[in-house]
Coordinates of C-alpha atoms and ligand atoms in Angstrom, one line a residue:
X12 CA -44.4 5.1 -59.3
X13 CA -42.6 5.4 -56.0
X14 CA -43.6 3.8 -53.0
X15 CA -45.0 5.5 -50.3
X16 CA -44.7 2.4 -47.7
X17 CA -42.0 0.0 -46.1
X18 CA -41.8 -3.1 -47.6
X19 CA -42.5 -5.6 -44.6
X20 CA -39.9 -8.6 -45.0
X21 CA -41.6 -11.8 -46.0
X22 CA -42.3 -14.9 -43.7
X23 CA -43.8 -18.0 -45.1
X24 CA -44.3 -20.1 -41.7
X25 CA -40.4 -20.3 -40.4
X26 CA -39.2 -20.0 -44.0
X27 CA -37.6 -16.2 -44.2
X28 CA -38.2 -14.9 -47.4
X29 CA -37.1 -11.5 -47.0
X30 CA -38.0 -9.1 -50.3
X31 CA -41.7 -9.7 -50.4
X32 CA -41.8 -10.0 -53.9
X33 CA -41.3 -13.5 -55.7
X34 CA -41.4 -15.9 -58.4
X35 CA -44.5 -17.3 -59.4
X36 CA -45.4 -21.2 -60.8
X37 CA -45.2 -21.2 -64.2
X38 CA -46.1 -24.8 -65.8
X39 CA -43.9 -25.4 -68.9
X40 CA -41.8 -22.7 -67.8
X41 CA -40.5 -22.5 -64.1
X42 CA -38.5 -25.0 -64.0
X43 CA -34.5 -24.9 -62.9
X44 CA -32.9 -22.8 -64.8
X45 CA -35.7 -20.0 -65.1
X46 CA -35.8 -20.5 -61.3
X47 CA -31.8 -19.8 -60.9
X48 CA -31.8 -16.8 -63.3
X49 CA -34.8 -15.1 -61.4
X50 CA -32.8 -15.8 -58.2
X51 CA -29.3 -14.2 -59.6
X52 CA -32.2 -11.0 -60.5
X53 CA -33.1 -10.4 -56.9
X54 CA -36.4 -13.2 -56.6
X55 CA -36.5 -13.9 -52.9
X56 CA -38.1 -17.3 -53.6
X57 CA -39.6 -19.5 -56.9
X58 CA -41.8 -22.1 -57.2
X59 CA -41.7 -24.7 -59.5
X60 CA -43.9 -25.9 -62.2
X61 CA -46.8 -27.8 -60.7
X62 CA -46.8 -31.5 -60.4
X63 CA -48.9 -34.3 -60.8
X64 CA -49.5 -36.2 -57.3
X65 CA -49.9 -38.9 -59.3
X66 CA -46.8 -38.5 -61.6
X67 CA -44.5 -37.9 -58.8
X68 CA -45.5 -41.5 -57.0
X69 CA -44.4 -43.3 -59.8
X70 CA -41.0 -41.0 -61.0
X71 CA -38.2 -42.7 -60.5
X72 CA -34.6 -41.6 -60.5
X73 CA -33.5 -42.7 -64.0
X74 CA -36.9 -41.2 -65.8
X75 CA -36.0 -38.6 -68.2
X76 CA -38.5 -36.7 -66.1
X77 CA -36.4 -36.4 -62.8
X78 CA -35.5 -32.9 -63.5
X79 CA -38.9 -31.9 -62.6
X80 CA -37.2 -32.5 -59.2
X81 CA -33.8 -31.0 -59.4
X82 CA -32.5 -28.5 -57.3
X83 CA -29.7 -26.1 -57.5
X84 CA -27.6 -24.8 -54.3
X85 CA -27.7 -21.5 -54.7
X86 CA -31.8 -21.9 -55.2
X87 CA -33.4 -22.1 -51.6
X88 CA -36.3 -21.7 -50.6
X89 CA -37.3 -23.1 -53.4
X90 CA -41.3 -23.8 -53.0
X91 CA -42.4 -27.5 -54.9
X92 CA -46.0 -27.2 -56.1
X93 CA -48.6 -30.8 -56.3
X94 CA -52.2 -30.9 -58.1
X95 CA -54.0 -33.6 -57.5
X96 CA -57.5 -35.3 -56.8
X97 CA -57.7 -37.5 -54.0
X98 CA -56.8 -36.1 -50.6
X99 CA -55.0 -39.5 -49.7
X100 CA -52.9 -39.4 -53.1
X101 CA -51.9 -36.2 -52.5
X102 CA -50.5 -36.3 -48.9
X103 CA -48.1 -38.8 -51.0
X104 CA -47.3 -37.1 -53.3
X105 CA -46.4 -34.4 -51.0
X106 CA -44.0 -36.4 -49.4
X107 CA -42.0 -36.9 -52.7
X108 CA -41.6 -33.5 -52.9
X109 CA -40.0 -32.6 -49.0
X110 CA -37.3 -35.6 -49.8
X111 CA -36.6 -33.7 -53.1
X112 CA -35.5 -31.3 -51.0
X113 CA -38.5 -28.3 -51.7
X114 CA -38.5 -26.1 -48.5
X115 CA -42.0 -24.9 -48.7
X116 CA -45.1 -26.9 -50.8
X117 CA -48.0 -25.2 -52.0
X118 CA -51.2 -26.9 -53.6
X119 CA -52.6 -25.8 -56.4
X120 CA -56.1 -25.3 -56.3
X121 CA -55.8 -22.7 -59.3
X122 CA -55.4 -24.2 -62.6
X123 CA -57.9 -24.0 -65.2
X124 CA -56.9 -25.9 -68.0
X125 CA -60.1 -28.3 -69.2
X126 CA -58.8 -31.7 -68.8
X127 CA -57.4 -30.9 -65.3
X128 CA -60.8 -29.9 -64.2
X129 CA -62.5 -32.7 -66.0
X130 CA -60.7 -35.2 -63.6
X131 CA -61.1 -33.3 -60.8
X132 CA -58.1 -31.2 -60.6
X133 CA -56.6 -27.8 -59.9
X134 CA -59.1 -24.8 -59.8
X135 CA -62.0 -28.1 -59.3
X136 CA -61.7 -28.0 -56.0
X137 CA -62.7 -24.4 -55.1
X138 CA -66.4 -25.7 -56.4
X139 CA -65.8 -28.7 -53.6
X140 CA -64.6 -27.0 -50.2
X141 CA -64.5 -30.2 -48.1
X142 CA -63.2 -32.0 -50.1
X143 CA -60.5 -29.1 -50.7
X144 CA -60.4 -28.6 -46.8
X145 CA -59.7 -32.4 -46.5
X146 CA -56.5 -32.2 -48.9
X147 CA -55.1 -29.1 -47.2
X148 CA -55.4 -30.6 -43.5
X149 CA -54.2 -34.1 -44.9
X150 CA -51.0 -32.7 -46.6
X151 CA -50.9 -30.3 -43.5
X152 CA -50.5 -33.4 -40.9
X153 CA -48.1 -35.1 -43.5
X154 CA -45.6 -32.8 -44.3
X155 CA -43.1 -32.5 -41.0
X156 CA -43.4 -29.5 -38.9
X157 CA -40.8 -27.7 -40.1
X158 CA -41.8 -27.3 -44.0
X159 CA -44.5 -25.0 -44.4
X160 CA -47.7 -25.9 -46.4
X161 CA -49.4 -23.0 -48.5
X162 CA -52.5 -23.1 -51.1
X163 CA -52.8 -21.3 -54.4
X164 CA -56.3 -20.1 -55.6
X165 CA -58.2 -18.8 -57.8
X166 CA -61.2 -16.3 -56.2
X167 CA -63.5 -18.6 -57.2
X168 CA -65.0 -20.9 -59.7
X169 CA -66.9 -18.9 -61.4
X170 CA -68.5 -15.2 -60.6
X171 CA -71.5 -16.3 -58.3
X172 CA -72.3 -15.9 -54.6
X173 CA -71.9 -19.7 -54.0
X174 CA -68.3 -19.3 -55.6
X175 CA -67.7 -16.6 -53.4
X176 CA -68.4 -18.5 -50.1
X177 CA -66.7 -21.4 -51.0
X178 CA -63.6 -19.6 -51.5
X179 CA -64.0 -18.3 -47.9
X180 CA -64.9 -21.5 -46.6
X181 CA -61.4 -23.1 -47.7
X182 CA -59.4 -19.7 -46.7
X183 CA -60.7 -20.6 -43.2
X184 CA -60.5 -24.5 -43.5
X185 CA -56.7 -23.1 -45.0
X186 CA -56.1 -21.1 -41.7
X187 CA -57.8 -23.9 -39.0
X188 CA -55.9 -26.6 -40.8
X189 CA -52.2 -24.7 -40.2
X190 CA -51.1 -23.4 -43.6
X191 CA -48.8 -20.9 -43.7
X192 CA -49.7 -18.6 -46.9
X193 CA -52.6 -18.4 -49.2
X194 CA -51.4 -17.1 -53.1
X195 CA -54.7 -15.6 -54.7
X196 CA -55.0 -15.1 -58.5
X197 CA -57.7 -12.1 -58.8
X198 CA -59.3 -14.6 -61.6
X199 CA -61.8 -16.9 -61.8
X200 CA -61.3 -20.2 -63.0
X201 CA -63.9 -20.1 -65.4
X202 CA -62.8 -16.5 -66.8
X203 CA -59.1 -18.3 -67.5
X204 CA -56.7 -15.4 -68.5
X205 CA -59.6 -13.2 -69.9
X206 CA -60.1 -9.8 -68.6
X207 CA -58.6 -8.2 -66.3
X208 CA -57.4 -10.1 -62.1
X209 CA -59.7 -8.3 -60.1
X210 CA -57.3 -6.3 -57.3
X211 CA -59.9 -5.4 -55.1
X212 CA -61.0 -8.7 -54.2
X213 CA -57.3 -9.2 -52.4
X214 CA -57.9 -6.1 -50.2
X215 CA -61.2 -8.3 -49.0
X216 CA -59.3 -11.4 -48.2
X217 CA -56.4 -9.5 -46.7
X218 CA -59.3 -8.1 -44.6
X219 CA -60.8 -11.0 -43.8
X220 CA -57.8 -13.1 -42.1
X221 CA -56.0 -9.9 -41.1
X222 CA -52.4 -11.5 -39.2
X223 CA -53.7 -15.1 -38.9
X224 CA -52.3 -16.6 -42.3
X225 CA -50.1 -14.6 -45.0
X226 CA -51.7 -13.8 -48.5
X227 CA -49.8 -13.2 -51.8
X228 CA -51.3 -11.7 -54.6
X229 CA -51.5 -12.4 -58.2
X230 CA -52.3 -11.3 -61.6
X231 CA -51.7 -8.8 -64.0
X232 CA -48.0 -7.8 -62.9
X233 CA -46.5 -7.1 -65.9
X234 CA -43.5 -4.2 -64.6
X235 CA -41.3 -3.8 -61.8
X236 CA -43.7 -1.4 -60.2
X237 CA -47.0 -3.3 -60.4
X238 CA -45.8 -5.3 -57.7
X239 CA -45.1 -2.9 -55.5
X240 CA -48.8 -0.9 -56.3
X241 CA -50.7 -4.1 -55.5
X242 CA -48.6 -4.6 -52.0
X243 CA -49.6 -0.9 -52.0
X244 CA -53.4 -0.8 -53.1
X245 CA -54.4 -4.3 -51.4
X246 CA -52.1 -4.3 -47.8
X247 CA -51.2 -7.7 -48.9
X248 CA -47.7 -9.4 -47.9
X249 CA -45.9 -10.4 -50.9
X250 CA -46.9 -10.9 -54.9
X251 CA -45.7 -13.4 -57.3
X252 CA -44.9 -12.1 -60.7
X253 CA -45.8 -14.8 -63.5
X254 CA -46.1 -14.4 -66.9
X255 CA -44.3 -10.9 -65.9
X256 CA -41.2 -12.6 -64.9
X257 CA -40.9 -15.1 -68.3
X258 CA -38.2 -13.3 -70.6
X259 CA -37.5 -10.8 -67.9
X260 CA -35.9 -11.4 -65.2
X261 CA -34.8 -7.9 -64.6
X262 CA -38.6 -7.4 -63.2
X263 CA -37.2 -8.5 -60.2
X264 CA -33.7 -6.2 -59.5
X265 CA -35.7 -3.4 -61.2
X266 CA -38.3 -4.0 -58.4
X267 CA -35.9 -3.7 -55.8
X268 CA -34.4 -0.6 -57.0
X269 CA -37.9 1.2 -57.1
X270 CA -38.5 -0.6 -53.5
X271 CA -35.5 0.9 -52.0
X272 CA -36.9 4.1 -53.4
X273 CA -33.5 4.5 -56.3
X274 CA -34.9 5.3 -59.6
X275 CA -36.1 2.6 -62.6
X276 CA -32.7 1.3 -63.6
X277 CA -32.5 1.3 -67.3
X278 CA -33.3 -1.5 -69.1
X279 CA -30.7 -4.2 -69.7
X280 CA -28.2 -3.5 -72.6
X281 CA -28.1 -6.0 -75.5
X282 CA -24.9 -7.3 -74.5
X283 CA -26.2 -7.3 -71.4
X284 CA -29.5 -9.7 -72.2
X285 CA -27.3 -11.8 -74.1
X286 CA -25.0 -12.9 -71.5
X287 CA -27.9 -14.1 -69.7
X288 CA -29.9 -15.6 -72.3
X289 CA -27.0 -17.6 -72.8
X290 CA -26.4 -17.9 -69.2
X291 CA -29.9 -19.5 -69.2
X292 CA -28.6 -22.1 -72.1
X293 CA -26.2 -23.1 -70.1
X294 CA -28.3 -24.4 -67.2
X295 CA -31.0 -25.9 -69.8
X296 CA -28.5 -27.8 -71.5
X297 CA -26.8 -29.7 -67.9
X298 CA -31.1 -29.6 -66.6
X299 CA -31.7 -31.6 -69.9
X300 CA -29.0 -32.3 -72.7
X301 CA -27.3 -30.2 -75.2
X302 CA -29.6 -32.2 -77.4
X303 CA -33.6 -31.2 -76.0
X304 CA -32.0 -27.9 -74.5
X305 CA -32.8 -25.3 -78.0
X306 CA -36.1 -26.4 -78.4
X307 CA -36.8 -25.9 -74.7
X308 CA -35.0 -22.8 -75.1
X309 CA -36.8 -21.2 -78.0
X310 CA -39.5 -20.5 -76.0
X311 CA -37.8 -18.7 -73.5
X312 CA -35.9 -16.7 -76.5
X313 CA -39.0 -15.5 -78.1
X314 CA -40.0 -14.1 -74.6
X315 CA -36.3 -12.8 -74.4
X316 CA -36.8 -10.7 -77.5
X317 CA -39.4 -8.5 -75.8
X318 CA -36.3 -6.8 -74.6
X319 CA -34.7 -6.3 -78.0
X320 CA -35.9 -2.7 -79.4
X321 CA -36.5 -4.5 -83.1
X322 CA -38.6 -7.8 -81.1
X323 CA -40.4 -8.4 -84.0
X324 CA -37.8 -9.3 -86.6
X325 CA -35.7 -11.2 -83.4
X326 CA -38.9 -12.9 -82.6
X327 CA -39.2 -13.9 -85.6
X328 CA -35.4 -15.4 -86.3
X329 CA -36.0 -17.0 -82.4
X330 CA -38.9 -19.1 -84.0
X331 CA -37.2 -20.8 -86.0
X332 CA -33.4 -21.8 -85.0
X333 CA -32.9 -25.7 -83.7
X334 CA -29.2 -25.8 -82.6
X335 CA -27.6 -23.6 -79.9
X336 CA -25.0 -22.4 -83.0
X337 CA -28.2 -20.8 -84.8
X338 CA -28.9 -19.2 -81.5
X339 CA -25.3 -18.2 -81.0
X340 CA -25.0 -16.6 -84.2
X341 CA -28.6 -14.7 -83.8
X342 CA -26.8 -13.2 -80.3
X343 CA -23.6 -12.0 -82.4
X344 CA -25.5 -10.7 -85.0
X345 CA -28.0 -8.5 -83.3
X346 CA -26.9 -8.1 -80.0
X347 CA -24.2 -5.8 -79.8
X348 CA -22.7 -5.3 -76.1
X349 CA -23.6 -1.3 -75.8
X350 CA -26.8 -1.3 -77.5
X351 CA -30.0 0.1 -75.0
X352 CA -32.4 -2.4 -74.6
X353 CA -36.1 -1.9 -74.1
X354 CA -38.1 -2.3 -71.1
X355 CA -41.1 -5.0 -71.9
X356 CA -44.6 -3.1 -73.0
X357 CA -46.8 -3.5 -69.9
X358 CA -49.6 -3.7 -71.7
X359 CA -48.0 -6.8 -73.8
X360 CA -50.1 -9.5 -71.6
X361 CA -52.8 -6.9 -70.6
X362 CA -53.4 -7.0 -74.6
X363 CA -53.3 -10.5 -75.3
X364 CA -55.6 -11.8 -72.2
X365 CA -58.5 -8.8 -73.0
Ligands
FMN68 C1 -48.1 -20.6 -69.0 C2 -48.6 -20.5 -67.5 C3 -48.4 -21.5 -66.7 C4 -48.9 -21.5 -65.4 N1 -48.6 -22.5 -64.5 C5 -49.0 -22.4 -63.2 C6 -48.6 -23.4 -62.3 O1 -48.0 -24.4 -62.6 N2 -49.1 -23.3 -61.0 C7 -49.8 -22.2 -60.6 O2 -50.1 -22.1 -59.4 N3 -50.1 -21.2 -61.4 C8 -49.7 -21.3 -62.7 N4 -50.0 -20.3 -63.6 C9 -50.7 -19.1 -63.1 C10 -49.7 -18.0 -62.7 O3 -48.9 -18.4 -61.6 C11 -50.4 -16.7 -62.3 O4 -51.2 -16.9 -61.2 C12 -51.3 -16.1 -63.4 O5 -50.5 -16.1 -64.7 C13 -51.7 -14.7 -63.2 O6 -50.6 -13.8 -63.1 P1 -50.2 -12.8 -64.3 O7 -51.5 -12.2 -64.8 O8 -49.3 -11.8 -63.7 O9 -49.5 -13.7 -65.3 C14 -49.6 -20.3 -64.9 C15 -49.8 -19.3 -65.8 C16 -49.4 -19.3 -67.1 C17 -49.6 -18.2 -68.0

């Protein structure tokens, strides 16, 4: 598809952004070194993987945990993401994250996992907008001036009127408390990753708070140019490309290309994915230790091999290997320098979340 309008550059409260579209939170996945190699492809910002208020109050530097909060140079802006339940906790908690160094933080009032709404957590709060209103004017008046606060949401608890308003209710409590950016997921919280993130809904909220706050879009971008057709479509400012963006960082520079209006660049060469899949070792083994690093990595492999014309059978070799020589000898084997890639199905989520 080519785009028929001009990209607007992307501001998140004084934090430039530029190329509008980013790298989305990804728990169990966006951490340091997925966040780097999206950044090397052309992601204009990354978020990390969310974080307990809770946990972060009581991390200390020595934990094996303290990655969670580790920060490459070449990564800013770099956006630190806190889930919580009590608006006083939180404000903390937010606080750990601007020494760490994150330039912009963003709640997450999204997540739908059970246990995280059973104590009150995540996508909870979108069924409780004062209490939701109270965290985001709290972590508003905590966090110094300078560091922008934005909110992640879901369109609602569930598919009723009463969800409905009380997603409103917190988009204005969002835009009277100061936030800078509001992230929508075109999901509900009870509908999980079922079914399809309803597009049309962001075109509403986009509506609704016209220039007064900025509104990214989520869900369901799967290929460089479904980004660009839900900017398109919804006359939102920027998207964040999730589950899209796992395995394939190319969504991003392939996105760019079709942004500056060049053709779809062909997808990346074996030799080519290998040198970054072994790029992204690298940074997982000095995040971690040569010794946690190929089980973290494994799961990034498998997602890797959506990029490999025979995925199946590389999937499959992926699941297995424990040691970064297995992986090593996997790359030699079957990932010959000149060797076309493929680009990742589009319908390869689509199908799974139906
Ligand atoms: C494995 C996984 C982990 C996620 N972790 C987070 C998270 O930590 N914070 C967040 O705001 N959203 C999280 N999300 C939601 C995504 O950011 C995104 O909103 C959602 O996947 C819809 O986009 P997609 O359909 O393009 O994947 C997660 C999604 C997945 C699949």
């Amino acid at each position: 598809m080519k785009p028929t309008l001009e990209l607007k550059p992307l501001t998140i409260g004084n934090v430039s952004i530029g190329f509008p579209i980013v790298q989305a939170a990804l728990s169990g996945y966006s951490d340091l070194p997925m966040r780097l190699i999206a950044r090397r492809h052309g992601a204009s910002y990354t978020l990390c993987e969310v974080m307990l208020d809770q946990f972060l109050l009581s991390l200390t530097k020595r934990q094996k945990t303290k990655h969670f909060l580790d920060i490459h140079p070449d990564e800013p802006p770099v956006g630190g993401q806190l889930m919580g339940a009590e608006p006083e906790q939180f404000s903390a908690g937010a606080v750990k994250l601007v020494e760490a160094g994150f330039n912009i933080i963003d709640v997450n009032f999204g997540c739908p996992v059970k246990k995280v709404l059973g104590r009150c957590r995540g996508g909870f709060h979108l069924s409780q907008p004062p209490v939701a209103i109270e965290i985001l004017r709290r972590t508003r008046e905590i966090v110094r001036d300078s560091i922008p606060v934005t909110v992640k949401m879901r369109r609602g608890i569930d598919d009723s009127n009463q969800a409905r308003d009380s997603f409103f209710e917190i988009l204005d409590g969002a835009i009277d408390a100061g936030l800078a950016a509001v992230t929508v997921h075109g999901r509900t919280v009870k509908q999980r990753y079922n079914g399809p993130s309803r597009w049309n809904f962001l075109s509403e909220v986009k509506q609704h708070v016209g220039d007064r706050i900025k509104i990214l879009g989520s869900g369901d971008l799967f290929s460089a140019a479904d980004g660009l057709r839900m900017i398109q479509q919804t006359g939102i400012d920027g998207v964040t490309i999730a589950r899209g963006a796992i395995g394939n960082p190319w969504i991003f520079s392939q996105s760019r290309a079709l942004a500056a209006d060049a053709p779809l660049p062909p997808p990346p060469t074996l030799g080519e994915q290998a040198d970054v899949m072994r790029e992204h070792f690298s940074l997982s083994e000095q995040t971690y230790s040569p010794e946690r690093a190929p089980m973290i990595m494994r799961k990034f492999y498998i997602k890797y091999s959506q990029n490999h014309p025979e995925h199946e059978i590389i999937r499959a070799m992926f699941t297995k290997l424990r040691s970064r020589e297995e992986f090593e000898a996997v790359l030699d084997k079957h990932y010959p320098a000149d060797r076309p890639g493929r680009y990742v199905p589009n319908d390869l989520y689509r199908a799974q979340s139906e």
